[in-house]
Coordinates of C-alpha atoms and ligand atoms in Angstrom, one line a residue:
M1 CA 0.1 0.2 -0.1
C2 CA 1.5 3.6 -0.6
G3 CA 4.1 5.1 1.8
I4 CA 4.9 8.5 3.1
I5 CA 8.2 9.9 4.5
G6 CA 7.9 13.5 5.6
Y7 CA 11.6 14.9 6.5
T8 CA 12.8 18.0 8.1
G9 CA 16.7 18.7 9.5
Q10 CA 19.9 18.9 8.9
Q11 CA 20.8 16.1 6.4
D12 CA 20.1 16.5 2.4
A13 CA 16.0 15.7 2.3
K14 CA 16.0 14.5 -1.3
E15 CA 18.6 11.8 0.1
V16 CA 16.1 11.1 2.9
L17 CA 12.9 11.0 0.8
T18 CA 14.7 8.7 -1.4
E19 CA 16.3 6.5 0.5
G20 CA 13.2 6.1 2.8
L21 CA 11.1 5.7 -0.4
R22 CA 13.8 2.2 -0.9
Q23 CA 12.4 1.3 2.7
L24 CA 8.9 1.2 1.9
E25 CA 9.0 0.0 -1.7
Y26 CA 8.4 -3.9 0.3
R27 CA 4.6 -2.2 0.5
G28 CA 3.8 -2.2 -2.9
Y29 CA 3.0 0.6 -4.9
D30 CA 3.5 1.9 -9.3
S31 CA 5.3 5.0 -8.7
A32 CA 6.5 7.5 -6.1
G33 CA 7.2 11.1 -6.0
I34 CA 8.7 13.5 -3.8
A35 CA 8.0 17.6 -3.2
F36 CA 11.1 19.2 -1.3
L37 CA 11.4 23.0 -0.2
T38 CA 14.0 25.6 -2.6
D39 CA 15.3 28.5 -2.4
D40 CA 12.8 29.2 -5.3
G41 CA 9.4 26.7 -2.9
I42 CA 8.2 24.4 -3.3
K43 CA 9.8 21.4 -6.2
T44 CA 7.7 18.1 -7.3
I45 CA 9.3 15.5 -8.8
K46 CA 7.2 12.5 -9.4
S47 CA 7.5 8.9 -11.5
V48 CA 5.9 6.2 -12.5
G49 CA 7.8 3.1 -11.5
K50 CA 10.5 2.3 -9.1
V51 CA 12.1 4.2 -6.6
E52 CA 14.7 4.3 -9.3
C53 CA 13.1 6.2 -12.0
L54 CA 12.2 8.9 -9.7
C55 CA 15.7 9.2 -8.4
D56 CA 17.1 8.7 -11.6
K57 CA 14.6 11.6 -12.3
V58 CA 15.6 13.7 -9.3
K59 CA 19.3 13.8 -10.4
K60 CA 18.1 15.2 -13.8
E61 CA 16.1 17.8 -12.9
S62 CA 17.2 19.2 -9.4
D63 CA 20.4 20.7 -8.0
D64 CA 18.7 22.3 -5.5
A65 CA 20.2 22.3 -1.9
T66 CA 17.3 20.9 0.7
T67 CA 16.3 20.0 4.3
C68 CA 13.2 19.8 3.7
G69 CA 10.5 17.6 2.3
I70 CA 7.8 14.9 1.8
G71 CA 7.9 11.9 -0.7
H72 CA 5.5 9.1 -1.3
T73 CA 4.8 5.9 -3.2
R74 CA 1.9 5.2 -4.7
W75 CA -0.7 2.4 -5.5
A76 CA -3.8 3.5 -7.9
T77 CA -6.5 3.1 -6.5
H78 CA -8.7 6.7 -7.5
G79 CA -7.4 7.2 -11.3
G80 CA -5.0 5.2 -13.4
V81 CA -0.3 4.6 -13.3
T82 CA 0.1 8.4 -14.7
D83 CA 2.8 11.1 -13.5
T84 CA 0.1 13.6 -13.0
N85 CA -2.1 11.2 -10.1
C86 CA 1.4 10.4 -8.4
H87 CA 1.9 12.5 -5.2
P88 CA 2.7 14.9 -3.9
H89 CA -0.4 17.3 -4.9
S90 CA -0.5 20.3 -4.9
A91 CA -2.7 23.2 -4.7
G92 CA -2.4 26.4 -3.5
K93 CA 0.1 27.8 -0.5
V94 CA -0.3 23.6 0.0
T95 CA 2.0 20.4 -1.8
L96 CA 0.6 17.2 0.0
I97 CA 1.1 13.1 0.4
H98 CA -1.4 10.9 1.5
N99 CA -2.7 7.3 2.7
G100 CA -6.4 6.4 2.8
I101 CA -9.5 7.1 0.6
I102 CA -11.4 10.3 0.9
E103 CA -15.3 8.6 0.4
N104 CA -17.0 12.3 -0.7
Y105 CA -14.3 13.5 -3.2
K106 CA -16.6 13.4 -5.8
E107 CA -18.9 15.3 -4.0
L108 CA -16.3 17.8 -2.8
Q109 CA -14.9 18.0 -6.1
K110 CA -18.5 19.4 -8.1
E111 CA -18.4 22.0 -5.2
F112 CA -15.6 23.2 -6.8
E113 CA -15.7 22.9 -10.1
A114 CA -18.9 24.4 -9.4
K115 CA -16.8 27.4 -8.4
G116 CA -14.6 27.7 -11.6
I117 CA -11.6 25.6 -10.3
H118 CA -10.8 21.6 -11.2
P119 CA -8.4 19.1 -10.3
V120 CA -5.3 18.4 -12.5
S121 CA -5.1 14.9 -11.4
Q122 CA -8.2 12.0 -11.2
T123 CA -7.0 11.3 -7.6
D124 CA -9.3 11.5 -4.1
S125 CA -5.5 13.3 -2.6
E126 CA -5.5 16.9 -4.7
I127 CA -9.2 17.0 -3.6
A128 CA -7.6 17.0 0.2
A129 CA -5.0 19.5 -0.9
M130 CA -7.7 21.5 -2.6
V131 CA -9.9 21.4 0.1
I132 CA -7.1 22.3 3.4
N133 CA -5.6 24.7 0.5
D134 CA -9.4 26.4 0.4
C135 CA -9.3 26.2 4.3
Y136 CA -6.4 28.3 4.3
D137 CA -5.5 32.1 5.6
G138 CA -2.6 31.7 6.9
D139 CA -3.0 29.7 9.8
P140 CA -1.8 25.7 9.0
I141 CA -3.5 24.0 12.0
K142 CA -7.0 26.2 12.1
A143 CA -6.5 25.3 8.0
I144 CA -5.8 21.5 8.9
R145 CA -8.7 21.2 11.4
S146 CA -11.4 22.9 9.7
A147 CA -10.6 20.9 6.6
T148 CA -11.0 17.1 7.9
K149 CA -14.1 18.1 9.2
R150 CA -15.0 18.2 5.9
L151 CA -13.3 15.1 4.5
E152 CA -15.6 11.6 4.7
G153 CA -13.1 8.6 5.0
A154 CA -9.4 7.2 6.3
Y155 CA -6.2 9.5 5.7
A156 CA -2.4 9.8 6.9
F157 CA -1.5 13.7 5.4
C158 CA 2.2 15.1 5.5
I159 CA 1.7 18.9 4.4
M160 CA 3.6 21.7 3.5
F161 CA 2.1 25.5 3.4
E162 CA 4.9 27.3 0.9
D163 CA 4.8 30.7 3.5
H164 CA 5.7 27.9 6.8
P165 CA 9.3 26.9 5.0
D166 CA 11.1 23.9 6.6
V167 CA 7.7 22.8 8.7
I168 CA 5.7 20.0 8.2
Y169 CA 2.2 19.0 9.0
A170 CA 0.9 15.7 9.6
I171 CA -2.6 14.0 10.6
R172 CA -4.5 11.0 10.7
N173 CA -7.0 9.3 10.4
G174 CA -7.5 5.0 9.8
S175 CA -4.2 5.5 8.2
P176 CA -1.1 4.7 10.4
L177 CA 2.0 7.6 11.3
V178 CA 4.8 7.0 12.9
A179 CA 7.2 9.6 13.7
A180 CA 10.7 10.0 15.3
A181 CA 12.6 13.4 16.7
T182 CA 16.1 13.4 16.6
D183 CA 19.5 15.3 16.4
E184 CA 19.4 15.5 12.5
G185 CA 16.1 16.4 12.8
S186 CA 11.9 15.1 12.6
V187 CA 10.9 12.4 10.3
I188 CA 8.2 10.5 10.4
A189 CA 6.8 7.7 8.2
S190 CA 3.9 5.4 7.9
D191 CA 6.0 2.4 9.3
M192 CA 8.5 1.9 11.3
V193 CA 10.9 0.9 8.8
A194 CA 11.2 4.3 7.0
L195 CA 12.3 5.3 9.9
I196 CA 14.6 2.9 11.8
K197 CA 17.8 4.2 9.8
Y198 CA 17.3 7.4 12.1
S199 CA 15.5 5.9 15.7
K200 CA 14.6 2.7 17.7
D201 CA 12.1 5.3 19.9
Y202 CA 9.2 7.2 17.9
F203 CA 5.9 7.3 18.5
V204 CA 2.6 6.8 16.8
L205 CA 1.2 9.7 16.0
P206 CA -2.4 9.1 17.8
E207 CA -5.7 10.3 15.6
H208 CA -7.1 13.3 14.7
H209 CA -4.3 14.8 16.5
I210 CA -2.0 17.3 14.3
A211 CA 1.9 16.9 14.4
R212 CA 4.5 19.9 13.8
L213 CA 7.4 18.4 12.4
T214 CA 10.3 21.1 12.0
K215 CA 14.0 20.8 12.8
D216 CA 14.0 21.4 16.7
G217 CA 11.8 18.6 17.3
I218 CA 8.1 17.8 17.0
V219 CA 5.1 18.7 18.8
V220 CA 2.4 16.8 19.4
I221 CA -1.1 19.0 19.5
N222 CA -4.6 17.2 19.7
E223 CA -8.1 18.0 19.3
N224 CA -8.1 20.6 22.1
H225 CA -5.0 22.2 20.7
V226 CA -3.7 21.2 23.5
A227 CA 0.2 19.7 23.2
I228 CA 0.3 16.3 24.6
D229 CA 3.3 13.7 24.8
P230 CA 2.7 10.7 23.0
P231 CA 3.7 7.6 24.3
M232 CA 6.9 7.4 23.6
L233 CA 7.8 3.7 21.7
H234 CA 10.7 1.5 21.5
V235 CA 12.4 -1.2 18.6
N236 CA 13.8 -3.9 19.2
W237 CA 15.2 -4.8 15.8
D238 CA 18.1 -2.4 13.4
V239 CA 18.5 -1.6 9.7
A240 CA 20.1 -5.2 9.8
A241 CA 17.1 -6.8 10.2
A242 CA 15.0 -4.6 7.6
K243 CA 17.4 -6.0 4.6
K244 CA 18.3 -9.0 3.5
G245 CA 21.4 -10.2 4.9
G246 CA 22.8 -12.3 2.3
Y247 CA 20.0 -13.5 0.9
D248 CA 18.8 -13.2 -2.4
Y249 CA 15.4 -11.9 -1.3
F250 CA 13.3 -11.0 1.9
M251 CA 10.8 -14.3 1.3
L252 CA 14.0 -16.5 1.7
K253 CA 15.5 -14.0 4.7
E254 CA 11.7 -14.2 6.6
I255 CA 11.8 -17.8 5.7
H256 CA 15.2 -18.8 7.5
E257 CA 14.5 -16.6 10.7
Q258 CA 11.2 -18.5 11.5
P259 CA 13.5 -20.2 14.2
E260 CA 14.5 -17.7 15.4
A261 CA 11.0 -16.1 15.7
I262 CA 9.1 -18.7 17.0
R263 CA 11.5 -18.8 19.9
N264 CA 11.5 -14.8 20.7
T265 CA 7.6 -15.5 20.5
I266 CA 7.4 -17.9 22.8
T267 CA 10.9 -18.5 25.6
P268 CA 9.5 -15.1 27.1
R269 CA 5.9 -16.7 27.9
T270 CA 7.1 -20.0 29.1
K271 CA 7.1 -20.4 32.9
D272 CA 9.0 -23.5 35.0
G273 CA 7.7 -24.8 31.2
L274 CA 4.3 -23.8 31.6
P275 CA 2.1 -21.5 29.5
Y276 CA 2.0 -17.5 30.8
L277 CA 0.9 -14.4 29.8
E278 CA 0.7 -11.9 32.9
D279 CA 3.5 -10.0 31.3
D280 CA 1.9 -9.2 28.3
G281 CA -1.1 -7.8 30.5
V282 CA -3.4 -11.0 29.5
P283 CA -4.7 -11.8 33.0
D284 CA -6.4 -15.5 33.5
T285 CA -10.0 -13.3 33.9
I286 CA -9.4 -12.8 30.3
F287 CA -11.5 -16.3 30.2
D288 CA -13.9 -15.7 32.5
G289 CA -17.6 -16.1 31.6
I290 CA -16.1 -16.7 27.5
N291 CA -18.7 -19.9 26.0
R292 CA -17.4 -18.9 22.4
I293 CA -14.7 -17.6 20.5
V294 CA -14.3 -15.7 17.2
I295 CA -10.4 -15.6 15.1
T296 CA -11.3 -12.8 12.6
G297 CA -8.7 -12.3 10.0
C298 CA -7.1 -11.5 6.3
G299 CA -5.0 -14.2 4.3
T300 CA -2.7 -15.4 5.7
A301 CA -3.7 -14.2 9.3
M302 CA -6.9 -16.0 8.7
H303 CA -5.3 -19.3 7.5
A304 CA -3.1 -18.9 10.9
G305 CA -6.5 -18.6 12.9
L306 CA -8.0 -22.4 10.9
V307 CA -5.4 -23.6 13.0
G308 CA -5.5 -22.0 16.0
K309 CA -9.0 -23.5 16.0
N310 CA -8.4 -26.7 15.7
M311 CA -6.3 -26.9 18.3
L312 CA -8.6 -24.2 20.7
E313 CA -11.7 -26.5 20.3
H314 CA -9.9 -29.2 20.8
L315 CA -8.7 -28.6 24.1
I316 CA -11.5 -26.5 25.3
R317 CA -14.5 -28.2 23.6
I318 CA -16.1 -24.7 23.5
P319 CA -17.0 -23.3 19.7
V320 CA -14.7 -21.2 17.5
S321 CA -15.4 -20.1 14.5
V322 CA -13.4 -18.4 12.0
E323 CA -14.3 -15.4 10.0
I324 CA -12.4 -13.6 7.5
A325 CA -12.5 -10.1 8.2
S326 CA -14.2 -8.4 5.4
E327 CA -17.4 -10.5 4.9
F328 CA -17.8 -10.6 9.1
R329 CA -17.4 -7.1 9.3
Y330 CA -21.1 -6.6 7.4
S331 CA -23.0 -10.0 7.9
N332 CA -24.0 -8.5 11.3
P333 CA -22.8 -11.2 13.2
I334 CA -24.1 -12.7 16.5
L335 CA -21.5 -11.3 19.4
D336 CA -22.2 -10.7 22.6
P337 CA -19.9 -10.5 26.2
H338 CA -19.4 -14.0 26.1
T339 CA -17.9 -13.9 22.9
L340 CA -14.2 -13.4 22.6
V341 CA -12.7 -11.8 19.8
I342 CA -9.5 -12.5 18.7
T343 CA -8.4 -10.8 15.4
I344 CA -5.4 -11.5 14.0
S345 CA -2.7 -8.8 11.9
Q346 CA 1.1 -9.2 11.1
S347 CA 0.7 -5.0 10.2
G348 CA -2.1 -4.6 12.6
E349 CA -3.1 -1.9 10.2
T350 CA -5.1 -4.3 7.5
A351 CA -8.3 -2.4 7.7
D352 CA -11.2 -4.7 7.3
T353 CA -9.2 -6.5 10.2
K354 CA -9.5 -3.4 11.7
A355 CA -13.1 -3.0 11.2
A356 CA -14.1 -6.1 12.5
L357 CA -12.1 -6.0 15.7
E358 CA -13.9 -2.1 15.6
L359 CA -17.5 -4.1 15.1
A360 CA -16.4 -6.4 18.0
N361 CA -15.4 -3.8 20.2
K362 CA -18.6 -2.2 19.6
C363 CA -20.8 -5.5 21.0
G364 CA -19.3 -5.7 23.9
C365 CA -16.8 -9.0 23.7
K366 CA -13.7 -8.9 25.7
T367 CA -11.3 -8.4 22.3
L368 CA -7.3 -9.9 21.8
S369 CA -4.7 -9.3 19.0
I370 CA -2.1 -11.1 17.9
V371 CA -0.3 -8.6 16.5
N372 CA 3.3 -8.3 15.3
A373 CA 3.7 -4.2 14.5
K374 CA 4.4 -2.7 18.2
G375 CA 2.0 0.5 19.2
T376 CA 0.1 -0.6 15.4
S377 CA -4.4 0.1 15.3
I378 CA -5.2 -3.2 15.6
A379 CA -3.0 -3.3 18.5
R380 CA -4.1 -0.2 20.1
E381 CA -7.7 -0.7 19.7
S382 CA -8.1 -4.2 21.5
D383 CA -8.6 -4.5 25.4
Y384 CA -5.5 -6.9 25.1
V385 CA -3.0 -8.3 23.0
L386 CA -0.4 -10.7 22.4
Y387 CA 2.7 -9.8 20.1
T388 CA 4.6 -11.5 17.7
H389 CA 8.1 -11.5 18.1
A390 CA 8.3 -11.6 14.0
G391 CA 11.0 -8.7 13.5
P392 CA 10.1 -6.5 10.3
E393 CA 8.5 -8.5 7.6
I394 CA 9.3 -7.1 4.5
A395 CA 8.1 -10.4 1.8
V396 CA 4.8 -9.3 0.6
A397 CA 4.5 -13.0 0.9
S398 CA 4.0 -13.7 5.1
T399 CA 6.2 -16.4 6.0
K400 CA 7.9 -16.4 9.7
A401 CA 4.6 -13.9 10.9
Y402 CA 2.1 -16.8 9.8
T403 CA 4.6 -19.7 12.4
V404 CA 4.3 -17.0 14.7
Q405 CA 1.0 -16.0 14.4
L406 CA 0.8 -20.7 14.7
S407 CA 2.3 -20.2 18.0
V408 CA 0.7 -17.3 20.1
L409 CA -2.1 -19.3 18.6
Y410 CA -0.9 -22.8 20.8
L411 CA 0.2 -21.2 23.7
F412 CA -3.0 -19.4 24.4
A413 CA -5.0 -22.6 24.0
F414 CA -2.9 -23.9 26.2
R415 CA -3.0 -21.3 28.7
F416 CA -7.2 -21.6 28.4
A417 CA -7.2 -25.0 29.0
L418 CA -5.4 -24.3 32.0
V419 CA -6.9 -22.3 33.8
R420 CA -9.7 -23.7 32.4
G421 CA -9.4 -26.5 34.3
C422 CA -9.1 -29.1 30.3
I423 CA -5.6 -30.4 31.2
S424 CA -3.8 -30.8 34.0
E425 CA -0.7 -29.0 34.6
Q426 CA 1.4 -32.4 33.6
E427 CA -0.7 -31.8 30.7
A428 CA 0.2 -28.1 29.9
R429 CA 4.4 -28.7 30.4
D430 CA 3.9 -31.4 27.6
Y431 CA 2.0 -29.4 24.5
M432 CA 4.6 -26.6 25.6
K433 CA 7.2 -28.4 25.1
K434 CA 6.2 -29.8 21.8
L435 CA 6.1 -26.1 20.9
H436 CA 8.9 -25.8 21.8
A437 CA 10.2 -28.7 19.6
T438 CA 9.0 -27.2 16.3
I439 CA 12.2 -24.7 16.1
D440 CA 14.2 -27.6 15.9
D441 CA 11.4 -29.3 13.5
I442 CA 11.8 -26.7 11.3
T443 CA 15.1 -25.8 11.1
T444 CA 14.9 -29.9 9.8
V445 CA 12.8 -28.5 7.2
L446 CA 14.6 -25.6 6.3
T447 CA 17.6 -27.8 4.9
Y448 CA 15.3 -29.9 2.4
D449 CA 15.4 -26.9 0.4
T450 CA 18.0 -28.5 -2.2
Q451 CA 15.4 -31.6 -3.0
I452 CA 12.4 -28.9 -2.7
Q453 CA 13.8 -26.5 -5.6
S454 CA 13.3 -29.5 -7.8
I455 CA 10.6 -30.6 -7.5
S456 CA 9.3 -26.9 -7.4
E457 CA 11.1 -26.9 -10.7
R458 CA 8.4 -29.1 -12.2
L459 CA 5.6 -26.5 -11.3
K460 CA 7.1 -24.3 -14.1
H461 CA 5.1 -24.8 -16.6
S462 CA 1.7 -24.8 -15.1
E463 CA -1.2 -23.3 -15.1
D464 CA -3.3 -25.2 -12.7
L465 CA -3.0 -26.4 -9.2
F466 CA -4.9 -28.4 -6.6
F467 CA -3.5 -27.9 -3.2
I468 CA -5.4 -30.7 -0.6
G469 CA -5.8 -32.4 3.1
R470 CA -8.1 -33.2 5.7
G471 CA -8.2 -31.1 8.5
L472 CA -5.6 -29.3 10.0
D473 CA -3.8 -30.7 6.4
Y474 CA -6.8 -28.5 4.4
A475 CA -5.9 -25.2 7.2
L476 CA -2.5 -25.9 5.4
S477 CA -3.8 -26.4 2.3
C478 CA -5.1 -22.6 1.9
E479 CA -2.2 -21.3 3.2
G480 CA -0.2 -23.1 0.3
S481 CA -2.4 -22.1 -1.8
I482 CA -2.4 -18.2 -1.2
K483 CA 1.3 -18.5 -1.1
L484 CA 1.5 -20.2 -4.8
K485 CA -0.9 -18.4 -6.6
E486 CA 0.3 -14.8 -5.0
I487 CA 4.4 -14.7 -5.7
S488 CA 3.9 -17.4 -8.7
Y489 CA 0.9 -16.6 -10.2
I490 CA 0.3 -20.0 -10.8
H491 CA -3.5 -21.0 -10.3
S492 CA -4.3 -22.8 -7.5
E493 CA -7.0 -24.0 -5.0
A494 CA -7.1 -25.5 -1.7
Y495 CA -10.2 -28.3 -1.3
A496 CA -11.0 -30.9 1.5
A497 CA -9.5 -33.7 0.1
G498 CA -13.4 -35.5 0.7
E499 CA -14.9 -32.8 -1.6
L500 CA -13.1 -33.7 -4.5
K501 CA -15.9 -35.9 -5.3
H502 CA -18.2 -33.3 -4.6
G503 CA -16.5 -31.3 -8.5
T504 CA -13.5 -30.8 -8.4
I505 CA -11.9 -33.8 -9.1
S506 CA -13.6 -33.2 -12.7
L507 CA -10.5 -30.6 -13.3
I508 CA -8.3 -34.0 -13.1
T509 CA -6.7 -34.5 -16.1
D510 CA -2.8 -35.4 -17.5
N511 CA 0.2 -34.2 -15.5
V512 CA -1.6 -31.4 -13.2
P513 CA -0.1 -31.1 -9.8
V514 CA -1.6 -31.9 -6.8
I515 CA -0.2 -30.9 -3.6
A516 CA -1.5 -33.8 -1.2
L517 CA -0.9 -33.2 2.3
A518 CA -0.9 -36.6 4.7
T519 CA 0.2 -35.8 8.2
Q520 CA -3.3 -36.4 10.1
R521 CA -3.1 -40.0 11.5
N522 CA -7.0 -39.5 12.2
V523 CA -7.9 -39.3 8.7
L524 CA -4.3 -41.2 6.8
A525 CA -5.7 -43.7 5.3
K526 CA -8.7 -41.3 3.5
T527 CA -6.4 -38.7 2.3
L528 CA -4.4 -41.8 1.2
S529 CA -7.0 -42.9 -1.4
N530 CA -8.4 -39.7 -2.4
V531 CA -4.2 -39.2 -3.5
V532 CA -5.0 -42.5 -5.4
E533 CA -7.6 -41.3 -6.9
V534 CA -6.4 -38.6 -8.9
R535 CA -2.8 -40.2 -9.7
S536 CA -5.5 -42.7 -11.4
R537 CA -6.6 -39.6 -13.4
G538 CA -3.1 -38.1 -14.5
A539 CA -1.6 -36.4 -11.5
M540 CA 1.5 -35.5 -10.6
V541 CA 1.0 -35.8 -7.1
I542 CA 3.2 -34.3 -4.0
L543 CA 2.3 -35.8 -0.9
I544 CA 3.8 -34.3 2.4
T545 CA 4.0 -36.9 4.9
N546 CA 4.9 -37.1 8.6
A547 CA 7.9 -39.5 9.3
D548 CA 5.9 -42.0 11.8
T549 CA 3.5 -42.4 9.3
Q550 CA 5.7 -44.4 6.7
V551 CA 3.5 -44.5 3.7
D552 CA 4.4 -46.0 0.8
A553 CA 6.1 -43.5 -2.4
S554 CA 5.2 -45.8 -4.4
L555 CA 1.9 -43.5 -3.9
C556 CA 3.2 -40.4 -5.8
D557 CA 5.3 -38.9 -7.5
H558 CA 7.6 -37.0 -5.7
M559 CA 7.2 -37.1 -1.0
I560 CA 8.6 -34.4 1.4
T561 CA 8.5 -36.0 5.0
L562 CA 8.4 -33.8 8.0
P563 CA 10.7 -34.6 10.3
K564 CA 8.7 -37.6 13.4
M565 CA 6.7 -34.8 14.9
D566 CA 2.9 -34.7 17.2
D567 CA 0.0 -34.2 14.5
A568 CA -1.1 -31.4 16.3
F569 CA 2.1 -29.9 15.9
T570 CA 3.1 -30.4 11.7
P571 CA 1.4 -26.7 10.8
F572 CA 4.9 -25.2 11.6
A573 CA 7.2 -27.9 9.7
S574 CA 4.1 -28.1 6.9
A575 CA 4.3 -24.5 6.5
V576 CA 7.8 -23.6 5.8
V577 CA 7.1 -26.4 3.1
L578 CA 4.5 -25.0 0.9
Q579 CA 6.5 -21.6 1.7
Y580 CA 9.5 -22.8 0.2
I581 CA 7.5 -24.8 -3.0
A582 CA 6.3 -21.0 -3.5
Y583 CA 8.9 -19.3 -3.6
Y584 CA 10.8 -21.6 -5.9
A585 CA 7.8 -21.7 -8.3
A586 CA 8.5 -18.9 -8.6
I587 CA 12.1 -17.9 -9.1
S588 CA 12.2 -20.9 -11.7
R589 CA 9.7 -18.8 -13.7
G590 CA 11.7 -15.6 -12.9
L591 CA 9.7 -13.6 -11.0
N592 CA 10.2 -11.7 -8.3
V593 CA 9.3 -12.8 -4.9
D594 CA 9.0 -9.9 -3.4
Q595 CA 7.4 -7.5 -5.2
P596 CA 4.3 -9.6 -6.4
R597 CA 2.5 -8.0 -9.3
N598 CA -0.7 -6.9 -7.7
L599 CA 0.0 -6.5 -4.1
A600 CA 0.5 -5.0 -0.7
K601 CA 2.4 -5.6 1.6
S602 CA -0.1 -3.5 4.1
V603 CA -4.2 -4.0 2.4
T604 CA -5.0 -0.1 4.9
V605 CA -7.7 0.7 2.5
E606 CA -10.8 -1.6 1.9
Ligands
M6R701 O1 -0.9 -7.5 7.5 P1 -1.9 -8.2 7.9 O2 -1.6 -9.7 8.4 O3 -3.7 -8.7 8.7 O4 -2.6 -8.8 6.7 C1 -3.2 -9.5 6.3 C2 -3.4 -10.3 4.2 O5 -3.5 -9.3 3.6 C3 -1.9 -10.8 4.7 O6 -1.7 -12.0 5.9 C4 -1.4 -11.6 2.5 O7 -2.8 -12.3 2.9 C5 -0.6 -12.4 2.1 N1 0.9 -11.4 1.5 C6 -0.4 -13.0 2.6 O8 0.7 -14.0 2.2

């Protein structure tokens, strides 16, 4: 999704802005632009394409020295991918960048056009600049306040006013903004990855507050026009963690970071061998009166919920439903204070997940979020938060975020079951041991790369593919399928193996690849008979099994055997196999794994 960076200070602003935009590239974008202060006023340079195209243009078109400016990577929503539609946008004395969507921009545009004022772009963002300029009489804060009363929708703005040199104003509603003041100046961005080079200490700009950034620091003003000190946050990762560290792609690096990410996530929550959540501010009273759980999220985060449901229902025996956040928010769901709603999100800013959480809060449910990015909207708006400690996830395809989400869901289930008396202390300890053992299992599976790379080569020319599995293996099939689709562009579907006969098997013909997961003993024979069915219709079968089950390798074309492990814990290892398959299939097709077409890392608009 769009990226924002703003800077005012002692350093070369063009350098800071373009470097910040490079850091934000992972969010997905189609064009980029910057505006900066020069002796002749504010200068804007924009370009369709990569940040490097913008940098070339900046070199050609400007040798101005500048220490204040704003920069943006755009992911087109309103209006096509053109230089004109690219940010920053200007109107009169106002130049701004914008993340989000102004929902009433058409009506506002009509108002301006009636007065003979026409925008040059097709964007909602330019209309926002026009509104702020319209409200401007020399007082930026007053103008921003009046303008935002006229704007409907989500926004994060960084704004420069021509007659207030060296100052950047910012405000947000829904869309994220984080900021830091350093000896070198003040910097603001849509996410921490762009700030980390300058500071590990930062704050989240509270919604509807205005930040005024100058070379000397940042003042945050609340809605009553009082300056406040927003709570400071600290990240414990550094620039190196946000770089590729010798790997060809962030995705591969992040796949390899999973053992450490899980260790960092579960070790501090293990006390005397038992699951422990008090230090996270999650007391055992969270379980009081809960008779139902709803888990919601989008994409991979929602898939983590499917696995979590299995463990929660198995141990606690209360109903757990997993809802796609974009559906849930409009489904008029039946919720009450006895429902615990768990929202899962790596970024903590996914618009649909956030809306689902808001609905749950409104309905009086207890809300708990599982979030990777600290201090983000979803974390702040939940009653309780359990952070995953995966460090920054840069690749669009989510990998380590998924397995740490599983680890937190499992740990939470163990604590819940223990407190409810569904399992004994000894059983809880055994479960925790098995959870810790997944770190070694994943480490083992990471050594399968050569085998999986050569198997994945066979998918190079495939157009359609099926993932099949039952129970937990079906949940993993959903995750395997999204991963493959998003980065290799091979069409794939996840099917509950038992459903094949009800339609899908008609699509199985010679050499159609089928990735069959058969790690669950209770349904092993059933899944294997589905494997036989598809193979006898010509499918090329890649079978993923559990070492304990001793499956006959002649049943399939390729077999990938997970280390010996308890059935309930195979998702951790299977996930890595599926991530590798997607990664190497995409590599064999010569694709840019980290930045798949049309996709954004963090979907902060509906
Ligand atoms: O940041 P979130 O976890 O809320 O993101 C949710 C989805 O957009 C995300 O998991 C998406 O499905 C991934 N790109 C899949 O790999």
